[in-house]
mmCIF file of C-alpha atoms and ligand atoms in Angstrom:
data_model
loop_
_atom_site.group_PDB
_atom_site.id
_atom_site.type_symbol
_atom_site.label_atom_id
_atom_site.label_comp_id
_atom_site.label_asym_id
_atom_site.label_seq_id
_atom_site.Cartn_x
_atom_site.Cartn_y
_atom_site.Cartn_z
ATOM 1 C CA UNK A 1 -37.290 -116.815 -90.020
ATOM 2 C CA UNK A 2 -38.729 -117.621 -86.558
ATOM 3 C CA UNK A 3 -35.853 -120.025 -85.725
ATOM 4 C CA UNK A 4 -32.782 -117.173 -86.598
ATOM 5 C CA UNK A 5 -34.984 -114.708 -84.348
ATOM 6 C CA UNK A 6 -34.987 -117.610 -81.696
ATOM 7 C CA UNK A 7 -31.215 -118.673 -82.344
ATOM 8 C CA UNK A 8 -30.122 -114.791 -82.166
ATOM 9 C CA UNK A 9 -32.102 -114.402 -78.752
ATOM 10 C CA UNK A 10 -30.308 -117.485 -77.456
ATOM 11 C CA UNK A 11 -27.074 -116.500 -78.514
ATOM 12 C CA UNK A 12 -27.676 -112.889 -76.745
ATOM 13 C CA UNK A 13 -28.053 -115.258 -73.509
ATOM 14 C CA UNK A 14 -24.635 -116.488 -73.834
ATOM 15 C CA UNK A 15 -23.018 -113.180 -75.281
ATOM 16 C CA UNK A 16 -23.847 -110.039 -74.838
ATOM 17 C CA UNK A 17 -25.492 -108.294 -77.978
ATOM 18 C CA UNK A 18 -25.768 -104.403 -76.791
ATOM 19 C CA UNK A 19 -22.870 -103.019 -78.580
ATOM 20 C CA UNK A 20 -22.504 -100.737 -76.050
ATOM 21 C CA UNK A 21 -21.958 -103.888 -73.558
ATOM 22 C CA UNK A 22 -18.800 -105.657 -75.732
ATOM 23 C CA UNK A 23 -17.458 -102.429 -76.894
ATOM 24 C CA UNK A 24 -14.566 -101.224 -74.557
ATOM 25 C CA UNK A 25 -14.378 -98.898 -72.188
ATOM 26 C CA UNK A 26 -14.360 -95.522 -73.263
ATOM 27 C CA UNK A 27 -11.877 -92.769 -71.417
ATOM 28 C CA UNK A 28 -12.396 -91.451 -68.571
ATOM 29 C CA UNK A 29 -14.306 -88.656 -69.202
ATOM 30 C CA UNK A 30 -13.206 -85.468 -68.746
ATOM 31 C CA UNK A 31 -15.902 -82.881 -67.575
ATOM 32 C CA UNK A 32 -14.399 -79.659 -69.053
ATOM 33 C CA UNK A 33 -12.350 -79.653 -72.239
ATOM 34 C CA UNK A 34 -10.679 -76.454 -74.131
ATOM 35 C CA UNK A 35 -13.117 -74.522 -77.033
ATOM 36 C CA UNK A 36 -11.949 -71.663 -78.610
ATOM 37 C CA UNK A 37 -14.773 -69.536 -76.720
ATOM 38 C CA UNK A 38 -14.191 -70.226 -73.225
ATOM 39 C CA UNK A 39 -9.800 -70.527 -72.920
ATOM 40 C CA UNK A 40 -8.232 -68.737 -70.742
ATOM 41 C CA UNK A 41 -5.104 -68.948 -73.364
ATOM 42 C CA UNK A 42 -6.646 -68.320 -76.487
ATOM 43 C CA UNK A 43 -7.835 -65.161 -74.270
ATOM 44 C CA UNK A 44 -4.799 -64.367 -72.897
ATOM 45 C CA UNK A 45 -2.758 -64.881 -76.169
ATOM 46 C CA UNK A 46 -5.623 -62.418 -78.097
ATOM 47 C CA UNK A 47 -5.181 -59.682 -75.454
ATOM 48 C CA UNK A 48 -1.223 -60.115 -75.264
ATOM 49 C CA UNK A 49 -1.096 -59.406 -78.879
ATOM 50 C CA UNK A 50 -3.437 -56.683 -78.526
ATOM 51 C CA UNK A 51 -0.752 -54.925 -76.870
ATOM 52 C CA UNK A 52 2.227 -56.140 -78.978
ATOM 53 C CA UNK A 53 1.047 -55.123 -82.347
ATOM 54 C CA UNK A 54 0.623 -51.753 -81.012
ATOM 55 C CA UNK A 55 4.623 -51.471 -80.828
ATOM 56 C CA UNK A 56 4.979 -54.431 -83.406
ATOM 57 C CA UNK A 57 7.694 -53.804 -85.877
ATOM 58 C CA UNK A 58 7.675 -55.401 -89.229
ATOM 59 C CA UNK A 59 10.494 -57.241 -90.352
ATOM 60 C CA UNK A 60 9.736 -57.650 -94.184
ATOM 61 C CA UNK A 61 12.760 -59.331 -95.529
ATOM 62 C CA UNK A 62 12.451 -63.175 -95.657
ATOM 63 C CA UNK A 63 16.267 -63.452 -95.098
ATOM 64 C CA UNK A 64 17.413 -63.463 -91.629
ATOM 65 C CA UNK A 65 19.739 -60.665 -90.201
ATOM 66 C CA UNK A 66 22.430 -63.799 -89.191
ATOM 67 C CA UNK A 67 22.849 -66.428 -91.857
ATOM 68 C CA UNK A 68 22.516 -69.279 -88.981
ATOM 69 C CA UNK A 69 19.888 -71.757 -88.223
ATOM 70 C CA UNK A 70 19.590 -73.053 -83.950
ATOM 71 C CA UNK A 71 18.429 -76.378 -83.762
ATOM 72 C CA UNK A 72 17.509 -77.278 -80.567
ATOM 73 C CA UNK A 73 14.498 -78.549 -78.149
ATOM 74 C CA UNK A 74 11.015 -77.553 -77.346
ATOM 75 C CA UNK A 75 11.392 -77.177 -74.075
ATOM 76 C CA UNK A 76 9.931 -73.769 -72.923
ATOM 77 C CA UNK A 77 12.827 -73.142 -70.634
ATOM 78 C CA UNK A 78 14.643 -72.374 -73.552
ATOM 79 C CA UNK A 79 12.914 -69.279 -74.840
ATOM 80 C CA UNK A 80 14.456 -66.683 -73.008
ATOM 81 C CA UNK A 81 17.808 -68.056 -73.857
ATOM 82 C CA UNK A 82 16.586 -67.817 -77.582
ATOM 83 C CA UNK A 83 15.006 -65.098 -77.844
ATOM 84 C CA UNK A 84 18.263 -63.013 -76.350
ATOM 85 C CA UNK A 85 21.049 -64.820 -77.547
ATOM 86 C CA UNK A 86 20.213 -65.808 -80.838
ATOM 87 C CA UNK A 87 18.303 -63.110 -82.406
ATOM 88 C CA UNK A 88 18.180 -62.570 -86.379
ATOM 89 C CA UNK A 89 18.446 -66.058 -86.586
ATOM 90 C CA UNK A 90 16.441 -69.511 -88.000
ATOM 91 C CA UNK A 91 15.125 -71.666 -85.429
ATOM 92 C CA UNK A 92 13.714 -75.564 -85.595
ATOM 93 C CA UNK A 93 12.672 -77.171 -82.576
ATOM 94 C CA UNK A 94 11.242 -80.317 -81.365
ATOM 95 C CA UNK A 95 11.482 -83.163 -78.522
ATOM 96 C CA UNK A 96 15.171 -82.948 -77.864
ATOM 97 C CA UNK A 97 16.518 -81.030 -80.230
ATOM 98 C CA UNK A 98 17.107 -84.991 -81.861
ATOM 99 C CA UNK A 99 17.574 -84.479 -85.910
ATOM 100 C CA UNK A 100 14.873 -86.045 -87.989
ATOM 101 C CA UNK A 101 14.001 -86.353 -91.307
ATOM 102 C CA UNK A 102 11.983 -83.354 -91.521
ATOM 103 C CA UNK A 103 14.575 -81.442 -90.227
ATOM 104 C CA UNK A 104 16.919 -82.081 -93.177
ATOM 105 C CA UNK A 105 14.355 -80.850 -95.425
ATOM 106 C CA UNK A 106 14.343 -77.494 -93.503
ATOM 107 C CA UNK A 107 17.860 -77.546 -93.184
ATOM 108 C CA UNK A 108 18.345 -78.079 -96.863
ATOM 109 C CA UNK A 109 15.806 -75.276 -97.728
ATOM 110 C CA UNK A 110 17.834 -72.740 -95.289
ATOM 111 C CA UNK A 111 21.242 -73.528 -97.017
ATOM 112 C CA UNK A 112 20.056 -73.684 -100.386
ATOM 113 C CA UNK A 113 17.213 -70.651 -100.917
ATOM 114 C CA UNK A 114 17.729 -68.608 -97.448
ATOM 115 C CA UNK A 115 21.345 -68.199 -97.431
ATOM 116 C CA UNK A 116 22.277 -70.162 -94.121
ATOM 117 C CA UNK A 117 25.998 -71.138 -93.724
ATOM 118 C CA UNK A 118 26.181 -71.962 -89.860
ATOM 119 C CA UNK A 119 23.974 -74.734 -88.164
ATOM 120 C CA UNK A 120 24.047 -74.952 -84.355
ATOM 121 C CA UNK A 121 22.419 -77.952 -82.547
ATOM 122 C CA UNK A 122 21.634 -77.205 -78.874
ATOM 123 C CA UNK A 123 20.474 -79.898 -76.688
ATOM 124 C CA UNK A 124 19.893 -78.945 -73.110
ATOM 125 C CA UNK A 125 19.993 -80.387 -69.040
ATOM 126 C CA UNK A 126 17.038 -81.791 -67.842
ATOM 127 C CA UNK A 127 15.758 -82.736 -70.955
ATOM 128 C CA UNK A 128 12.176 -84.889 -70.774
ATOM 129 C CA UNK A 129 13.580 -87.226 -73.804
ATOM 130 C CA UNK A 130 16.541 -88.475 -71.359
ATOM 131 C CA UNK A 131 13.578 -89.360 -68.766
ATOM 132 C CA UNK A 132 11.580 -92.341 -70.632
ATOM 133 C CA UNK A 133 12.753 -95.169 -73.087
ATOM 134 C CA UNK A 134 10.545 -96.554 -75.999
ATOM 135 C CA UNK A 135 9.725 -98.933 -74.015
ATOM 136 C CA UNK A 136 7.912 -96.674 -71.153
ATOM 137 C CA UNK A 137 6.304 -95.142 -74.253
ATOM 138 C CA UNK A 138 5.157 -97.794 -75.843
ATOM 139 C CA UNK A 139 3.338 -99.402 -72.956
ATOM 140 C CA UNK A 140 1.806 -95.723 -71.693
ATOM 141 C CA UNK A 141 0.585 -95.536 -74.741
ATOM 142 C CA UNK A 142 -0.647 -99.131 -75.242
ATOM 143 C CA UNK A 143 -2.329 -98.651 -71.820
ATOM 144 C CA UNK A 144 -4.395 -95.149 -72.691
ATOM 145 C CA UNK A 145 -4.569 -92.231 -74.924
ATOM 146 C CA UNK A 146 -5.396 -90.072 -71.645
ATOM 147 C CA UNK A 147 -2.386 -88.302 -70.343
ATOM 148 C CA UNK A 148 0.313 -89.862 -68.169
ATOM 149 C CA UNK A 149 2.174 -88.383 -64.935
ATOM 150 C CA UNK A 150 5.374 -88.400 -63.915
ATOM 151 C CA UNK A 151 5.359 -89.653 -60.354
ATOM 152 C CA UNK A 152 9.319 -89.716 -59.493
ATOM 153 C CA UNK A 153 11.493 -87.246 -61.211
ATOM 154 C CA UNK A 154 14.969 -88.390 -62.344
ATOM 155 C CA UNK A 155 18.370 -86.347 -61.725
ATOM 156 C CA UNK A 156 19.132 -83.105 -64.018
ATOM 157 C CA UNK A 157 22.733 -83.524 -64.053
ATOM 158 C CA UNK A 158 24.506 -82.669 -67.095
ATOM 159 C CA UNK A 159 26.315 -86.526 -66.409
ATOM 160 C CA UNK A 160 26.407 -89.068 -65.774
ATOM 161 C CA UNK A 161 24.515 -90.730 -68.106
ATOM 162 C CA UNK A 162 20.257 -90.556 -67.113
ATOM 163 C CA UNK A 163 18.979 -93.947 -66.123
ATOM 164 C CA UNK A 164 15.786 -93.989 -67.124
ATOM 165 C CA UNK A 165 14.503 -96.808 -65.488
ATOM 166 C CA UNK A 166 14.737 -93.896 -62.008
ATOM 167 C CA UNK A 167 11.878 -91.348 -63.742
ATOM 168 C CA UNK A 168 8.814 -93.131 -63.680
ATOM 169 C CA UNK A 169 5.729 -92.348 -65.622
ATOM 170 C CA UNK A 170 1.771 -93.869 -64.633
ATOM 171 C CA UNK A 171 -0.985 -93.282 -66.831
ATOM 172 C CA UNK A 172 -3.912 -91.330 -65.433
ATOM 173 C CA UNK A 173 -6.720 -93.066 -67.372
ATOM 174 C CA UNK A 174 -7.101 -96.629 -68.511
ATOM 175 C CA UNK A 175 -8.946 -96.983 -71.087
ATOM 176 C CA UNK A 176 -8.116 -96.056 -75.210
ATOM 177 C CA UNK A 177 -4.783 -97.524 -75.207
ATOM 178 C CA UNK A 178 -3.558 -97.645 -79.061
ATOM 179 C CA UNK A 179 -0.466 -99.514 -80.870
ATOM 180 C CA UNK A 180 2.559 -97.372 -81.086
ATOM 181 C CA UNK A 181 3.057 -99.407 -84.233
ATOM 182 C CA UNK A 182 1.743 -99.452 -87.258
ATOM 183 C CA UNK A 183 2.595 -102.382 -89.595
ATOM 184 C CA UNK A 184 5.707 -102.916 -86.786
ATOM 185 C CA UNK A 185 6.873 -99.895 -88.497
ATOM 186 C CA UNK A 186 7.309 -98.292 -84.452
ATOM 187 C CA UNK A 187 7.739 -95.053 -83.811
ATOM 188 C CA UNK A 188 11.789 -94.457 -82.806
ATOM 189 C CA UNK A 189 10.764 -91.694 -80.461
ATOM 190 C CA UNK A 190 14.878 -90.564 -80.346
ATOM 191 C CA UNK A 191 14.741 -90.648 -76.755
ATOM 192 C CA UNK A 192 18.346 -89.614 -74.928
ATOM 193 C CA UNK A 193 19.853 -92.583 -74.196
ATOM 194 C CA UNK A 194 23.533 -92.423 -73.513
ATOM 195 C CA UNK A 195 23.961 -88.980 -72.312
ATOM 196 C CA UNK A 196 23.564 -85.174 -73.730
ATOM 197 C CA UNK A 197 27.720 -85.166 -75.150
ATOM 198 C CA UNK A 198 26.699 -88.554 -77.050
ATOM 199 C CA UNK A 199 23.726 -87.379 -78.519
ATOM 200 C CA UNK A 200 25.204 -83.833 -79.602
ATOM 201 C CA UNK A 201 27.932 -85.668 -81.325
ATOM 202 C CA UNK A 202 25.644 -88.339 -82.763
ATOM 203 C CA UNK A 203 22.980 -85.502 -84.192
ATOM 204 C CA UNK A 204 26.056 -83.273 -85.616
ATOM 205 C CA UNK A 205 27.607 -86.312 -87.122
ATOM 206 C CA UNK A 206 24.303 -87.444 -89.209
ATOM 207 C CA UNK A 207 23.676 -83.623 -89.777
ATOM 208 C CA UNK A 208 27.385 -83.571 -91.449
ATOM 209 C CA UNK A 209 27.308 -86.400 -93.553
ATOM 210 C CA UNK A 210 23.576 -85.939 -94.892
ATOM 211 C CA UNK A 211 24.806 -86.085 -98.665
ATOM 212 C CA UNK A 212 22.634 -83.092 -99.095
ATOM 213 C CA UNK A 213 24.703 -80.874 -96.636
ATOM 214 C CA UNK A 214 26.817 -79.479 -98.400
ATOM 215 C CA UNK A 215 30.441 -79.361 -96.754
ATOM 216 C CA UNK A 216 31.227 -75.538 -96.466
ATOM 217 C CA UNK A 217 28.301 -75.434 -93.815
ATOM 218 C CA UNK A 218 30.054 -75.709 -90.661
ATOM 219 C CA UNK A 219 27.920 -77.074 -87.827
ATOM 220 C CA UNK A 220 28.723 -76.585 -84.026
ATOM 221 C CA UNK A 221 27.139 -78.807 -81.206
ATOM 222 C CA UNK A 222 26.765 -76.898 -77.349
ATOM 223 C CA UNK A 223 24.348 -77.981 -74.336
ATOM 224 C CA UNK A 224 22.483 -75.347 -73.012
ATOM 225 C CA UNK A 225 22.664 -75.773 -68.883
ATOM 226 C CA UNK A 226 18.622 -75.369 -67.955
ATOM 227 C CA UNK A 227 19.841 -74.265 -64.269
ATOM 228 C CA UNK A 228 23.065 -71.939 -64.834
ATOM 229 C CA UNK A 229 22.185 -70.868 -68.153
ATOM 230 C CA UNK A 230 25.589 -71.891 -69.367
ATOM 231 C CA UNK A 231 25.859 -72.585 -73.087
ATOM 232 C CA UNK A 232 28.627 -75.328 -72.718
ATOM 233 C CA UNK A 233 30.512 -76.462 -76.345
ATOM 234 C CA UNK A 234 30.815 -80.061 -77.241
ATOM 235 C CA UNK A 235 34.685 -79.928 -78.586
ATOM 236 C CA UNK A 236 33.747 -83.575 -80.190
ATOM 237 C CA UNK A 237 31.012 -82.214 -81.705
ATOM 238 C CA UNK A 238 32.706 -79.070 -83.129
ATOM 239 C CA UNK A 239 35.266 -81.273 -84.410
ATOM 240 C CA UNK A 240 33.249 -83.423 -86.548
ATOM 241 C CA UNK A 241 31.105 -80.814 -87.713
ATOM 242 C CA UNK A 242 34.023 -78.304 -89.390
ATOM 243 C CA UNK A 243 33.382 -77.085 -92.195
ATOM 244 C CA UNK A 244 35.509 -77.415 -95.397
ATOM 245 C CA UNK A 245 35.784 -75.942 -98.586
ATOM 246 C CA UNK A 246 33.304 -77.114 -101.659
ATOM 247 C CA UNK A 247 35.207 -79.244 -104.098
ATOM 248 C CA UNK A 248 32.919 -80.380 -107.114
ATOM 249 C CA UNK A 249 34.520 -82.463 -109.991
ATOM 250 C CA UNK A 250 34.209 -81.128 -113.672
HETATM 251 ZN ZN1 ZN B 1 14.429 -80.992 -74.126
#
């Protein structure tokens, strides 16, 4: 027994045995973080909606006014837009208005149980998923968990085509980096690679032949200009998604 305490104290010579010593670095640490208590925008969302409900109008029926679904980006610069042009109507959002998985299964649910016969994709100018690759993602986040910055902004033209490689992104902590992969199954984070026309026509196309769209759905494809506020139609787009009548055999 005396001889493992004295082989354990050498080997702490050599190595060091604090856990805290080997362990790595932990962020950086962040002084304040959000509670429910003390934010400002839990506070200000509580007292906006003090107001609202006063005037608040319920809308019972679970069946929209229009029988449409917008899909289209998160991007907040997009809510005005939304909110007055497409009223009465479905909306699914996430980073770039890019169609996933998940967004068939809404899709299919708003065709088949809540009447929806018209899909419109929006994608939009300036959009943050033309302004990194997978590549800048994976090694931000292999590099920390703590927030990056953008420290050079790249053009917001509607084309030519974004080159990444211009926007560049630094990470504002070290320490915490994590795999984007797990099991190499990455992450495809559907960045915008080859400009916003390509990508509207790529997104209608796997929207329209998604064996569980059905064909009389007709889907249209526009780019929403972040600066004018110009909806602008993507005529390829358009094209491909047409709808046609529903033949089934007997
Ligand atoms: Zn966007």
């Amino acid at each position: 027994m005396k001889n493992r305490i004295l082989l354990l104290f050498l080997l702490c010579l050599i190595k060091p045995c604090n856990a805290e010593q080997v362990r790595k670095p932990h962020c950086d640490k962040h002084e304040v973080v959000p509670t429910y208590d003390d934010s400002p925008l839990v506070a200000a969302i509580l007292a906006a909606d003090d107001v609202f409900e006063e005037t608040y109008v319920p809308q019972p029926d679970l069946f929209a006014p229009r029988k449409a679904v917008i899909v289209t980006c998160m991007d907040y610069r997009l809510n005005d837009f939304l909110s007055t042009v497409t009223p009465g109507t479905y909306i699914l959002r996430n980073a770039g208005g890019r169609l996933t998985e998940d967004w068939i299964r809404s899709l299919v649910i708003l065709w088949k149980l809540l009447e929806v016969q018209e899909i419109v994709l929006i994608q939009h100018t300036d959009c943050g998923m033309q302004k990194f690759t997978d590549k800048v993602m994976k090694d931000l986040l292999e590099g920390s968990l703590g927030q990056a910055k953008m420290v050079h902004n790249c053009n917001v033209t509607l084309e030519p085509v974004q080159d990444p490689n211009v926007c560049k992104w630094k990470n504002t902590s070290k320490c915490c980096g994590k795999e984007a992969c797990i099991d190499y199954d990455c992450i495809d984070w559907l960045t915008i690679k080859h400009g916003l026309f390509k990508s509207v026509l790529e997104d209608v196309k796997l929207i329209r032949k998604h064996p569980l769209i059905p064909s009389d759905i007709a889907i249209y494809g526009f780019i929403f200009d972040v600066i004018t506020g110009d909806l602008i139609p993507v005529p390829k787009a358009i094209k491909a998604g047409r709808a046609k009548p529903l033949y089934c055999k007997k």
